PDB file of C-alpha atoms and ligand atoms in Angstrom:
ATOM      1  CA  UNK A   1     -25.741   0.859   3.111  1.00 70.00           C
ATOM      2  CA  UNK A   2     -26.676   0.544  -0.556  1.00 77.00           C
ATOM      3  CA  UNK A   3     -25.934  -2.890  -1.969  1.00 94.00           C
ATOM      4  CA  UNK A   4     -25.999  -4.111  -5.546  1.00 96.00           C
ATOM      5  CA  UNK A   5     -27.695  -7.507  -5.226  1.00 96.00           C
ATOM      6  CA  UNK A   6     -26.900  -8.546  -8.812  1.00 97.00           C
ATOM      7  CA  UNK A   7     -23.234  -7.798  -8.279  1.00 97.00           C
ATOM      8  CA  UNK A   8     -23.317  -9.710  -4.994  1.00 98.00           C
ATOM      9  CA  UNK A   9     -24.907 -12.774  -6.603  1.00 97.00           C
ATOM     10  CA  UNK A  10     -22.353 -12.754  -9.413  1.00 98.00           C
ATOM     11  CA  UNK A  11     -19.551 -12.409  -6.849  1.00 98.00           C
ATOM     12  CA  UNK A  12     -20.781 -15.480  -4.976  1.00 98.00           C
ATOM     13  CA  UNK A  13     -21.878 -17.492  -8.033  1.00 96.00           C
ATOM     14  CA  UNK A  14     -19.298 -20.303  -8.035  1.00 93.00           C
ATOM     15  CA  UNK A  15     -20.191 -21.659  -4.582  1.00 94.00           C
ATOM     16  CA  UNK A  16     -18.439 -24.792  -3.309  1.00 95.00           C
ATOM     17  CA  UNK A  17     -20.520 -27.790  -2.269  1.00 94.00           C
ATOM     18  CA  UNK A  18     -22.748 -27.135   0.708  1.00 94.00           C
ATOM     19  CA  UNK A  19     -22.344 -23.377   0.784  1.00 97.00           C
ATOM     20  CA  UNK A  20     -24.757 -20.892  -0.767  1.00 97.00           C
ATOM     21  CA  UNK A  21     -25.415 -17.193  -0.639  1.00 98.00           C
ATOM     22  CA  UNK A  22     -29.119 -18.109  -0.692  1.00 97.00           C
ATOM     23  CA  UNK A  23     -28.781 -19.266   2.907  1.00 97.00           C
ATOM     24  CA  UNK A  24     -27.836 -15.755   3.974  1.00 98.00           C
ATOM     25  CA  UNK A  25     -30.550 -13.321   5.062  1.00 98.00           C
ATOM     26  CA  UNK A  26     -29.482 -10.161   3.249  1.00 98.00           C
ATOM     27  CA  UNK A  27     -31.659  -8.081   5.561  1.00 97.00           C
ATOM     28  CA  UNK A  28     -29.538  -9.159   8.545  1.00 97.00           C
ATOM     29  CA  UNK A  29     -26.013  -8.598   7.335  1.00 98.00           C
ATOM     30  CA  UNK A  30     -23.955  -7.185  10.243  1.00 98.00           C
ATOM     31  CA  UNK A  31     -23.370  -3.448  10.096  1.00 98.00           C
ATOM     32  CA  UNK A  32     -19.863  -3.649  11.527  1.00 98.00           C
ATOM     33  CA  UNK A  33     -17.564  -6.612  10.933  1.00 99.00           C
ATOM     34  CA  UNK A  34     -14.168  -6.606  12.635  1.00 99.00           C
ATOM     35  CA  UNK A  35     -11.302  -8.997  11.931  1.00 99.00           C
ATOM     36  CA  UNK A  36      -8.192  -9.980  13.878  1.00 99.00           C
ATOM     37  CA  UNK A  37      -6.035 -11.008  10.913  1.00 98.00           C
ATOM     38  CA  UNK A  38      -3.810 -13.646  12.463  1.00 98.00           C
ATOM     39  CA  UNK A  39      -1.617 -16.481  11.207  1.00 98.00           C
ATOM     40  CA  UNK A  40       0.526 -14.840   8.514  1.00 98.00           C
ATOM     41  CA  UNK A  41       3.739 -16.088  10.103  1.00 98.00           C
ATOM     42  CA  UNK A  42       2.511 -19.668  10.443  1.00 98.00           C
ATOM     43  CA  UNK A  43       1.256 -19.631   6.853  1.00 98.00           C
ATOM     44  CA  UNK A  44       4.739 -18.693   5.625  1.00 98.00           C
ATOM     45  CA  UNK A  45       6.624 -21.021   7.972  1.00 98.00           C
ATOM     46  CA  UNK A  46       4.485 -23.968   6.851  1.00 98.00           C
ATOM     47  CA  UNK A  47       5.700 -23.295   3.300  1.00 98.00           C
ATOM     48  CA  UNK A  48       9.328 -22.929   4.288  1.00 98.00           C
ATOM     49  CA  UNK A  49       9.156 -19.191   3.595  1.00 98.00           C
ATOM     50  CA  UNK A  50      10.199 -16.184   5.610  1.00 97.00           C
ATOM     51  CA  UNK A  51       7.433 -14.781   7.858  1.00 97.00           C
ATOM     52  CA  UNK A  52       7.436 -11.616   5.773  1.00 97.00           C
ATOM     53  CA  UNK A  53       6.025 -13.577   2.820  1.00 98.00           C
ATOM     54  CA  UNK A  54       3.029 -14.363   4.996  1.00 98.00           C
ATOM     55  CA  UNK A  55       2.395 -10.660   5.488  1.00 98.00           C
ATOM     56  CA  UNK A  56       2.706 -10.083   1.747  1.00 98.00           C
ATOM     57  CA  UNK A  57       0.188 -12.878   1.100  1.00 98.00           C
ATOM     58  CA  UNK A  58      -2.035 -11.417   3.824  1.00 98.00           C
ATOM     59  CA  UNK A  59      -2.472  -8.263   1.785  1.00 98.00           C
ATOM     60  CA  UNK A  60      -4.305 -10.235  -0.923  1.00 98.00           C
ATOM     61  CA  UNK A  61      -6.642 -11.709   1.692  1.00 98.00           C
ATOM     62  CA  UNK A  62      -7.304  -8.215   3.031  1.00 98.00           C
ATOM     63  CA  UNK A  63      -8.128  -6.854  -0.424  1.00 98.00           C
ATOM     64  CA  UNK A  64     -10.610  -9.697  -0.869  1.00 98.00           C
ATOM     65  CA  UNK A  65     -12.146  -9.016   2.570  1.00 98.00           C
ATOM     66  CA  UNK A  66     -12.642  -5.348   1.651  1.00 98.00           C
ATOM     67  CA  UNK A  67     -14.307  -6.254  -1.646  1.00 98.00           C
ATOM     68  CA  UNK A  68     -16.466  -8.911   0.012  1.00 98.00           C
ATOM     69  CA  UNK A  69     -17.588  -6.434   2.685  1.00 98.00           C
ATOM     70  CA  UNK A  70     -18.525  -3.866   0.052  1.00 98.00           C
ATOM     71  CA  UNK A  71     -20.445  -6.447  -1.998  1.00 98.00           C
ATOM     72  CA  UNK A  72     -22.338  -7.613   1.107  1.00 98.00           C
ATOM     73  CA  UNK A  73     -23.276  -4.056   2.061  1.00 98.00           C
ATOM     74  CA  UNK A  74     -21.437  -4.026   5.379  1.00 98.00           C
ATOM     75  CA  UNK A  75     -21.270  -0.458   6.751  1.00 98.00           C
ATOM     76  CA  UNK A  76     -17.965  -0.760   8.599  1.00 98.00           C
ATOM     77  CA  UNK A  77     -15.066  -3.193   8.185  1.00 99.00           C
ATOM     78  CA  UNK A  78     -12.318  -2.824  10.768  1.00 99.00           C
ATOM     79  CA  UNK A  79      -9.170  -4.920  10.866  1.00 99.00           C
ATOM     80  CA  UNK A  80      -6.348  -5.361  13.358  1.00 99.00           C
ATOM     81  CA  UNK A  81      -3.113  -4.900  11.438  1.00 98.00           C
ATOM     82  CA  UNK A  82      -0.509  -4.006  14.093  1.00 98.00           C
ATOM     83  CA  UNK A  83      -0.827  -3.951  17.859  1.00 98.00           C
ATOM     84  CA  UNK A  84       0.996  -1.819  20.419  1.00 98.00           C
ATOM     85  CA  UNK A  85       2.674  -5.097  21.420  1.00 98.00           C
ATOM     86  CA  UNK A  86       3.820  -5.978  17.894  1.00 98.00           C
ATOM     87  CA  UNK A  87       6.810  -3.591  18.304  1.00 98.00           C
ATOM     88  CA  UNK A  88       8.350  -6.495  20.255  1.00 98.00           C
ATOM     89  CA  UNK A  89       8.905  -8.393  17.007  1.00 98.00           C
ATOM     90  CA  UNK A  90      12.293  -8.500  15.272  1.00 97.00           C
ATOM     91  CA  UNK A  91      13.157  -5.100  13.815  1.00 98.00           C
ATOM     92  CA  UNK A  92      13.246  -6.380  10.235  1.00 97.00           C
ATOM     93  CA  UNK A  93       9.705  -7.747  10.553  1.00 98.00           C
ATOM     94  CA  UNK A  94       8.438  -4.452  12.000  1.00 98.00           C
ATOM     95  CA  UNK A  95      10.195  -2.546   9.192  1.00 98.00           C
ATOM     96  CA  UNK A  96       8.690  -4.834   6.564  1.00 98.00           C
ATOM     97  CA  UNK A  97       5.204  -4.364   7.987  1.00 98.00           C
ATOM     98  CA  UNK A  98       5.512  -0.576   8.086  1.00 98.00           C
ATOM     99  CA  UNK A  99       6.789  -0.591   4.511  1.00 98.00           C
ATOM    100  CA  UNK A 100       3.989  -2.922   3.447  1.00 98.00           C
ATOM    101  CA  UNK A 101       1.323  -0.675   5.025  1.00 98.00           C
ATOM    102  CA  UNK A 102       2.598   2.332   3.072  1.00 98.00           C
ATOM    103  CA  UNK A 103       3.073   0.646  -0.316  1.00 98.00           C
ATOM    104  CA  UNK A 104      -0.213  -1.257  -0.062  1.00 98.00           C
ATOM    105  CA  UNK A 105      -2.204   1.832   0.779  1.00 98.00           C
ATOM    106  CA  UNK A 106      -0.841   3.710  -2.226  1.00 97.00           C
ATOM    107  CA  UNK A 107      -1.594   0.733  -4.465  1.00 98.00           C
ATOM    108  CA  UNK A 108      -5.124   0.236  -3.142  1.00 97.00           C
ATOM    109  CA  UNK A 109      -6.284   3.862  -3.200  1.00 98.00           C
ATOM    110  CA  UNK A 110      -7.888   3.379  -6.668  1.00 98.00           C
ATOM    111  CA  UNK A 111      -9.978   0.529  -5.191  1.00 98.00           C
ATOM    112  CA  UNK A 112     -11.166   2.820  -2.383  1.00 98.00           C
ATOM    113  CA  UNK A 113     -12.112   5.469  -4.950  1.00 98.00           C
ATOM    114  CA  UNK A 114     -13.848   2.950  -7.191  1.00 97.00           C
ATOM    115  CA  UNK A 115     -15.837   1.442  -4.310  1.00 97.00           C
ATOM    116  CA  UNK A 116     -16.475   4.778  -2.516  1.00 98.00           C
ATOM    117  CA  UNK A 117     -14.716   3.477   0.620  1.00 98.00           C
ATOM    118  CA  UNK A 118     -13.766   5.884   3.411  1.00 98.00           C
ATOM    119  CA  UNK A 119     -10.546   5.108   5.216  1.00 98.00           C
ATOM    120  CA  UNK A 120     -10.054   5.476   8.975  1.00 98.00           C
ATOM    121  CA  UNK A 121      -7.294   4.504  11.381  1.00 98.00           C
ATOM    122  CA  UNK A 122      -7.485   3.259  14.961  1.00 98.00           C
ATOM    123  CA  UNK A 123      -4.287   3.772  16.939  1.00 98.00           C
ATOM    124  CA  UNK A 124      -1.473   6.182  17.682  1.00 98.00           C
ATOM    125  CA  UNK A 125      -0.010   7.006  14.289  1.00 98.00           C
ATOM    126  CA  UNK A 126       2.551   9.458  15.680  1.00 98.00           C
ATOM    127  CA  UNK A 127       4.912   6.561  16.468  1.00 97.00           C
ATOM    128  CA  UNK A 128       4.955   5.298  12.868  1.00 98.00           C
ATOM    129  CA  UNK A 129       7.770   5.974  10.417  1.00 98.00           C
ATOM    130  CA  UNK A 130       7.410   9.266   8.553  1.00 98.00           C
ATOM    131  CA  UNK A 131       6.739   7.654   5.162  1.00 97.00           C
ATOM    132  CA  UNK A 132       3.946   5.463   6.522  1.00 98.00           C
ATOM    133  CA  UNK A 133       2.392   8.433   8.325  1.00 98.00           C
ATOM    134  CA  UNK A 134       2.442  10.615   5.209  1.00 98.00           C
ATOM    135  CA  UNK A 135       0.778   7.924   3.099  1.00 98.00           C
ATOM    136  CA  UNK A 136      -1.848   7.276   5.786  1.00 98.00           C
ATOM    137  CA  UNK A 137      -2.674  10.980   5.901  1.00 98.00           C
ATOM    138  CA  UNK A 138      -2.947  11.024   2.118  1.00 98.00           C
ATOM    139  CA  UNK A 139      -5.374   8.092   2.314  1.00 98.00           C
ATOM    140  CA  UNK A 140      -7.455   9.899   4.937  1.00 98.00           C
ATOM    141  CA  UNK A 141      -7.573  13.120   2.924  1.00 98.00           C
ATOM    142  CA  UNK A 142      -8.344  11.476  -0.406  1.00 98.00           C
ATOM    143  CA  UNK A 143     -11.208   9.339   0.891  1.00 98.00           C
ATOM    144  CA  UNK A 144     -12.704  11.758   3.439  1.00 98.00           C
ATOM    145  CA  UNK A 145     -15.667  12.585   1.167  1.00 98.00           C
ATOM    146  CA  UNK A 146     -16.491   8.997   0.293  1.00 98.00           C
ATOM    147  CA  UNK A 147     -19.947   7.973   1.442  1.00 98.00           C
ATOM    148  CA  UNK A 148     -19.772   4.169   1.116  1.00 98.00           C
ATOM    149  CA  UNK A 149     -18.278   1.638   3.488  1.00 98.00           C
ATOM    150  CA  UNK A 150     -15.893   2.731   6.234  1.00 98.00           C
ATOM    151  CA  UNK A 151     -12.682   0.717   6.249  1.00 98.00           C
ATOM    152  CA  UNK A 152     -10.752   1.120   9.502  1.00 98.00           C
ATOM    153  CA  UNK A 153      -7.199  -0.131   9.848  1.00 98.00           C
ATOM    154  CA  UNK A 154      -5.964  -0.582  13.429  1.00 99.00           C
ATOM    155  CA  UNK A 155      -2.248   0.214  13.407  1.00 98.00           C
ATOM    156  CA  UNK A 156      -0.188   0.711  16.558  1.00 98.00           C
ATOM    157  CA  UNK A 157      -3.514   0.029  18.229  1.00 99.00           C
ATOM    158  CA  UNK A 158      -3.944  -1.228  21.773  1.00 98.00           C
ATOM    159  CA  UNK A 159      -7.268  -1.167  23.542  1.00 98.00           C
ATOM    160  CA  UNK A 160      -5.841  -0.340  26.966  1.00 98.00           C
ATOM    161  CA  UNK A 161      -3.859   2.550  25.501  1.00 98.00           C
ATOM    162  CA  UNK A 162      -7.019   3.720  23.743  1.00 98.00           C
ATOM    163  CA  UNK A 163      -9.066   3.690  26.961  1.00 98.00           C
ATOM    164  CA  UNK A 164      -6.273   5.423  28.913  1.00 98.00           C
ATOM    165  CA  UNK A 165      -6.130   8.068  26.191  1.00 98.00           C
ATOM    166  CA  UNK A 166      -9.889   8.629  26.476  1.00 98.00           C
ATOM    167  CA  UNK A 167      -9.578   8.914  30.262  1.00 98.00           C
ATOM    168  CA  UNK A 168      -6.770  11.444  29.845  1.00 98.00           C
ATOM    169  CA  UNK A 169      -8.889  13.498  27.461  1.00 98.00           C
ATOM    170  CA  UNK A 170     -11.879  13.420  29.835  1.00 98.00           C
ATOM    171  CA  UNK A 171      -9.606  14.525  32.712  1.00 98.00           C
ATOM    172  CA  UNK A 172      -8.176  17.344  30.619  1.00 98.00           C
ATOM    173  CA  UNK A 173     -11.648  18.607  29.696  1.00 98.00           C
ATOM    174  CA  UNK A 174     -12.861  18.425  33.301  1.00 98.00           C
ATOM    175  CA  UNK A 175      -9.757  20.260  34.534  1.00 98.00           C
ATOM    176  CA  UNK A 176     -10.272  22.919  31.860  1.00 98.00           C
ATOM    177  CA  UNK A 177     -13.902  23.356  32.910  1.00 98.00           C
ATOM    178  CA  UNK A 178     -15.154  22.178  29.504  1.00 98.00           C
ATOM    179  CA  UNK A 179     -16.883  19.101  30.924  1.00 98.00           C
ATOM    180  CA  UNK A 180     -18.590  18.458  34.259  1.00 98.00           C
ATOM    181  CA  UNK A 181     -17.471  15.319  36.126  1.00 98.00           C
ATOM    182  CA  UNK A 182     -21.138  14.382  36.472  1.00 98.00           C
ATOM    183  CA  UNK A 183     -21.418  14.122  32.695  1.00 98.00           C
ATOM    184  CA  UNK A 184     -18.713  11.477  32.437  1.00 98.00           C
ATOM    185  CA  UNK A 185     -20.830   8.524  31.347  1.00 98.00           C
ATOM    186  CA  UNK A 186     -20.446   5.645  28.859  1.00 98.00           C
ATOM    187  CA  UNK A 187     -21.241   7.951  25.978  1.00 98.00           C
ATOM    188  CA  UNK A 188     -18.557  10.410  27.100  1.00 98.00           C
ATOM    189  CA  UNK A 189     -15.969   7.629  27.047  1.00 98.00           C
ATOM    190  CA  UNK A 190     -17.195   6.169  23.721  1.00 98.00           C
ATOM    191  CA  UNK A 191     -16.991   9.574  22.094  1.00 98.00           C
ATOM    192  CA  UNK A 192     -13.302   9.774  22.941  1.00 98.00           C
ATOM    193  CA  UNK A 193     -12.283   6.391  21.548  1.00 99.00           C
ATOM    194  CA  UNK A 194     -10.864   5.921  18.042  1.00 98.00           C
ATOM    195  CA  UNK A 195     -14.205   4.338  17.121  1.00 98.00           C
ATOM    196  CA  UNK A 196     -16.223   7.462  18.020  1.00 98.00           C
ATOM    197  CA  UNK A 197     -19.309   7.735  15.856  1.00 98.00           C
ATOM    198  CA  UNK A 198     -19.141   4.135  14.600  1.00 98.00           C
ATOM    199  CA  UNK A 199     -21.489   1.339  15.668  1.00 98.00           C
ATOM    200  CA  UNK A 200     -19.882  -1.350  17.870  1.00 98.00           C
ATOM    201  CA  UNK A 201     -18.831  -4.461  15.938  1.00 98.00           C
ATOM    202  CA  UNK A 202     -21.655  -6.974  15.492  1.00 98.00           C
ATOM    203  CA  UNK A 203     -19.254  -9.727  14.489  1.00 98.00           C
ATOM    204  CA  UNK A 204     -15.600 -10.309  15.366  1.00 99.00           C
ATOM    205  CA  UNK A 205     -13.705 -12.824  13.245  1.00 99.00           C
ATOM    206  CA  UNK A 206     -10.324 -14.154  14.380  1.00 99.00           C
ATOM    207  CA  UNK A 207      -8.302 -16.358  12.065  1.00 98.00           C
ATOM    208  CA  UNK A 208      -5.690 -19.016  12.933  1.00 98.00           C
ATOM    209  CA  UNK A 209      -7.684 -20.491  15.802  1.00 98.00           C
ATOM    210  CA  UNK A 210      -6.474 -18.305  18.671  1.00 98.00           C
ATOM    211  CA  UNK A 211      -9.041 -17.781  21.428  1.00 98.00           C
ATOM    212  CA  UNK A 212      -8.002 -14.379  22.751  1.00 98.00           C
ATOM    213  CA  UNK A 213      -8.495 -10.700  22.071  1.00 98.00           C
ATOM    214  CA  UNK A 214      -4.835  -9.627  22.148  1.00 98.00           C
ATOM    215  CA  UNK A 215      -5.764  -6.146  23.417  1.00 98.00           C
ATOM    216  CA  UNK A 216      -8.283  -5.452  20.658  1.00 98.00           C
ATOM    217  CA  UNK A 217     -11.428  -3.289  21.105  1.00 99.00           C
ATOM    218  CA  UNK A 218     -12.027  -4.374  24.722  1.00 98.00           C
ATOM    219  CA  UNK A 219     -14.680  -1.711  25.256  1.00 98.00           C
ATOM    220  CA  UNK A 220     -16.389  -1.977  21.873  1.00 98.00           C
ATOM    221  CA  UNK A 221     -16.719  -5.788  21.853  1.00 98.00           C
ATOM    222  CA  UNK A 222     -18.956  -5.891  24.943  1.00 98.00           C
ATOM    223  CA  UNK A 223     -21.838  -7.581  23.061  1.00 98.00           C
ATOM    224  CA  UNK A 224     -20.139  -8.652  19.848  1.00 98.00           C
ATOM    225  CA  UNK A 225     -20.530 -12.190  18.487  1.00 98.00           C
ATOM    226  CA  UNK A 226     -17.188 -14.005  18.134  1.00 98.00           C
ATOM    227  CA  UNK A 227     -16.303 -16.308  15.262  1.00 98.00           C
ATOM    228  CA  UNK A 228     -12.963 -18.108  15.295  1.00 98.00           C
ATOM    229  CA  UNK A 229     -11.736 -20.066  12.287  1.00 98.00           C
ATOM    230  CA  UNK A 230      -8.642 -22.242  11.978  1.00 98.00           C
ATOM    231  CA  UNK A 231      -7.953 -20.762   8.542  1.00 98.00           C
ATOM    232  CA  UNK A 232      -4.723 -18.775   8.539  1.00 99.00           C
ATOM    233  CA  UNK A 233      -5.225 -15.196   7.409  1.00 99.00           C
ATOM    234  CA  UNK A 234      -3.645 -15.513   3.920  1.00 99.00           C
ATOM    235  CA  UNK A 235      -6.027 -18.442   3.244  1.00 98.00           C
ATOM    236  CA  UNK A 236      -9.154 -16.542   4.356  1.00 99.00           C
ATOM    237  CA  UNK A 237     -11.511 -16.161   1.381  1.00 98.00           C
ATOM    238  CA  UNK A 238     -14.946 -14.769   0.588  1.00 98.00           C
ATOM    239  CA  UNK A 239     -16.232 -18.287   1.368  1.00 98.00           C
ATOM    240  CA  UNK A 240     -14.812 -18.218   4.899  1.00 98.00           C
ATOM    241  CA  UNK A 241     -16.378 -14.779   5.238  1.00 98.00           C
ATOM    242  CA  UNK A 242     -19.742 -16.199   4.149  1.00 98.00           C
ATOM    243  CA  UNK A 243     -19.375 -19.070   6.653  1.00 98.00           C
ATOM    244  CA  UNK A 244     -18.762 -16.508   9.405  1.00 98.00           C
ATOM    245  CA  UNK A 245     -21.873 -14.537   8.446  1.00 98.00           C
ATOM    246  CA  UNK A 246     -24.008 -17.692   8.353  1.00 98.00           C
ATOM    247  CA  UNK A 247     -22.759 -18.630  11.821  1.00 98.00           C
ATOM    248  CA  UNK A 248     -23.485 -15.089  12.998  1.00 98.00           C
ATOM    249  CA  UNK A 249     -27.051 -15.283  11.710  1.00 98.00           C
ATOM    250  CA  UNK A 250     -27.555 -18.501  13.640  1.00 97.00           C
ATOM    251  CA  UNK A 251     -26.767 -16.803  16.934  1.00 96.00           C
ATOM    252  CA  UNK A 252     -29.320 -15.435  19.339  1.00 92.00           C
ATOM    253  CA  UNK A 253     -28.213 -11.965  20.453  1.00 92.00           C
ATOM    254  CA  UNK A 254     -29.865 -11.081  23.707  1.00 93.00           C
ATOM    255  CA  UNK A 255     -27.877  -8.108  24.986  1.00 94.00           C
ATOM    256  CA  UNK A 256     -28.661  -9.231  28.518  1.00 95.00           C
ATOM    257  CA  UNK A 257     -32.371  -9.458  27.858  1.00 95.00           C
ATOM    258  CA  UNK A 258     -34.561 -12.422  26.950  1.00 92.00           C
ATOM    259  CA  UNK A 259     -35.259 -13.952  23.549  1.00 81.00           C
ATOM    260  CA  UNK A 260     -38.270 -12.433  21.874  1.00 68.00           C
ATOM    261  CA  UNK A 261     -40.446 -15.086  20.223  1.00 59.00           C
TER     262      UNK A 261
HETATM  263  C1  IPE B 301      -0.841 -11.514  11.927  1.00 91.37           C
HETATM  264  O1  IPE B 301      -0.052 -12.619  11.653  1.00 91.37           O
HETATM  265  C2  IPE B 301      -0.250 -10.232  11.366  1.00 91.37           C
HETATM  266  C3  IPE B 301       0.304  -9.334  12.382  1.00 91.37           C
HETATM  267  C4  IPE B 301       0.249  -9.492  13.676  1.00 91.37           C
HETATM  268  C5  IPE B 301       0.972  -8.166  11.882  1.00 91.37           C
HETATM  269  P1  IPE B 301       1.126 -13.046  12.621  1.00 91.37           P
HETATM  270  O2  IPE B 301       2.384 -12.393  12.154  1.00 91.37           O
HETATM  271  O3  IPE B 301       0.768 -12.789  14.032  1.00 91.37           O
HETATM  272  O4  IPE B 301       1.201 -14.601  12.320  1.00 91.37           O
HETATM  273  P2  IPE B 301       1.451 -15.759  13.394  1.00 91.37           P
HETATM  274  O5  IPE B 301       0.421 -15.593  14.451  1.00 91.37           O
HETATM  275  O6  IPE B 301       2.830 -15.568  13.906  1.00 91.37           O
HETATM  276  O7  IPE B 301       1.278 -16.998  12.597  1.00 91.37           O
HETATM  277  C1  IPE B 302      -2.893  -9.763  17.171  1.00 91.37           C
HETATM  278  O1  IPE B 302      -2.142 -10.817  16.713  1.00 91.37           O
HETATM  279  C2  IPE B 302      -2.504  -8.521  16.481  1.00 91.37           C
HETATM  280  C3  IPE B 302      -2.803  -8.476  15.059  1.00 91.37           C
HETATM  281  C4  IPE B 302      -3.433  -9.387  14.374  1.00 91.37           C
HETATM  282  C5  IPE B 302      -2.359  -7.308  14.398  1.00 91.37           C
HETATM  283  P1  IPE B 302      -0.822 -11.301  17.465  1.00 91.37           P
HETATM  284  O2  IPE B 302      -0.288 -12.429  16.670  1.00 91.37           O
HETATM  285  O3  IPE B 302       0.088 -10.149  17.687  1.00 91.37           O
HETATM  286  O4  IPE B 302      -1.408 -11.760  18.851  1.00 91.37           O
HETATM  287  P2  IPE B 302      -0.840 -12.779  19.921  1.00 91.37           P
HETATM  288  O5  IPE B 302       0.576 -12.369  20.215  1.00 91.37           O
HETATM  289  O6  IPE B 302      -0.892 -14.150  19.300  1.00 91.37           O
HETATM  290  O7  IPE B 302      -1.749 -12.656  21.093  1.00 91.37           O
HETATM  291 MG1   MG B 303      -0.158 -13.930  15.436  1.00 91.37          MG
END
């Protein structure tokens, strides 16, 4: 991924005490960063606001995370925005989220054009309200030719549903004689997930301190480094992002092997 180092330095110029971009090895920035954006409701409740205000504030944090990822030269940023289980929430909260997805996407399309960002979705979009679906499709169409960072939004996404869907597709192809059962290997499954063609996440960030995956990318996170911060999603800044990357670079990734000295 091409990165403008001058722009990056300017972006990270006003560092708080004890934190510096200079401590980051720019040659080892993760290719794929994934974020479970959690804590919007708690952020709002702590301020005596309705949970929906937390989601509204979360949009600003997401815009900053997209810009930060572009500046850092990350190839893929994926974020968990709505799970297959989130339909269990009160109807008005679900409606607000669906509305927010649509209006935000329309508003942010100029940013995607300006930064050459290609939009993708993980999840079953057929269950979304018509308006949200139409806007998502518009976003896909308008950014399909962009060659910069991939920004993937997981909406109505559940990892188990994703794997079952891949299994169904494999079964269909075998039954139709298009695929031999002997060729059903890890690659065959990977190629039928929403993440087909993308590298697995190198780094998973979860905000608001929760230590669980909540049905997110179970297959793809096999060797991903986890970073959990207590920061609630609307409070997550480029500085928290930098802290996560510094922690990531301090890890020893072995992939089941031994450390090379
Ligand atoms: C994450 O924030 C956003 C979505 C799941 C849509 P939450 O809404 O889960 O916030 P908390 O976890 O209740 O604080
Ligand atoms: C996970 O957060 C889903 C998203 C961030 C979209 P949740 O808030 O839904 O997860 P749980 O319920 O705490 O596990
Ligand atoms: Mg939550």
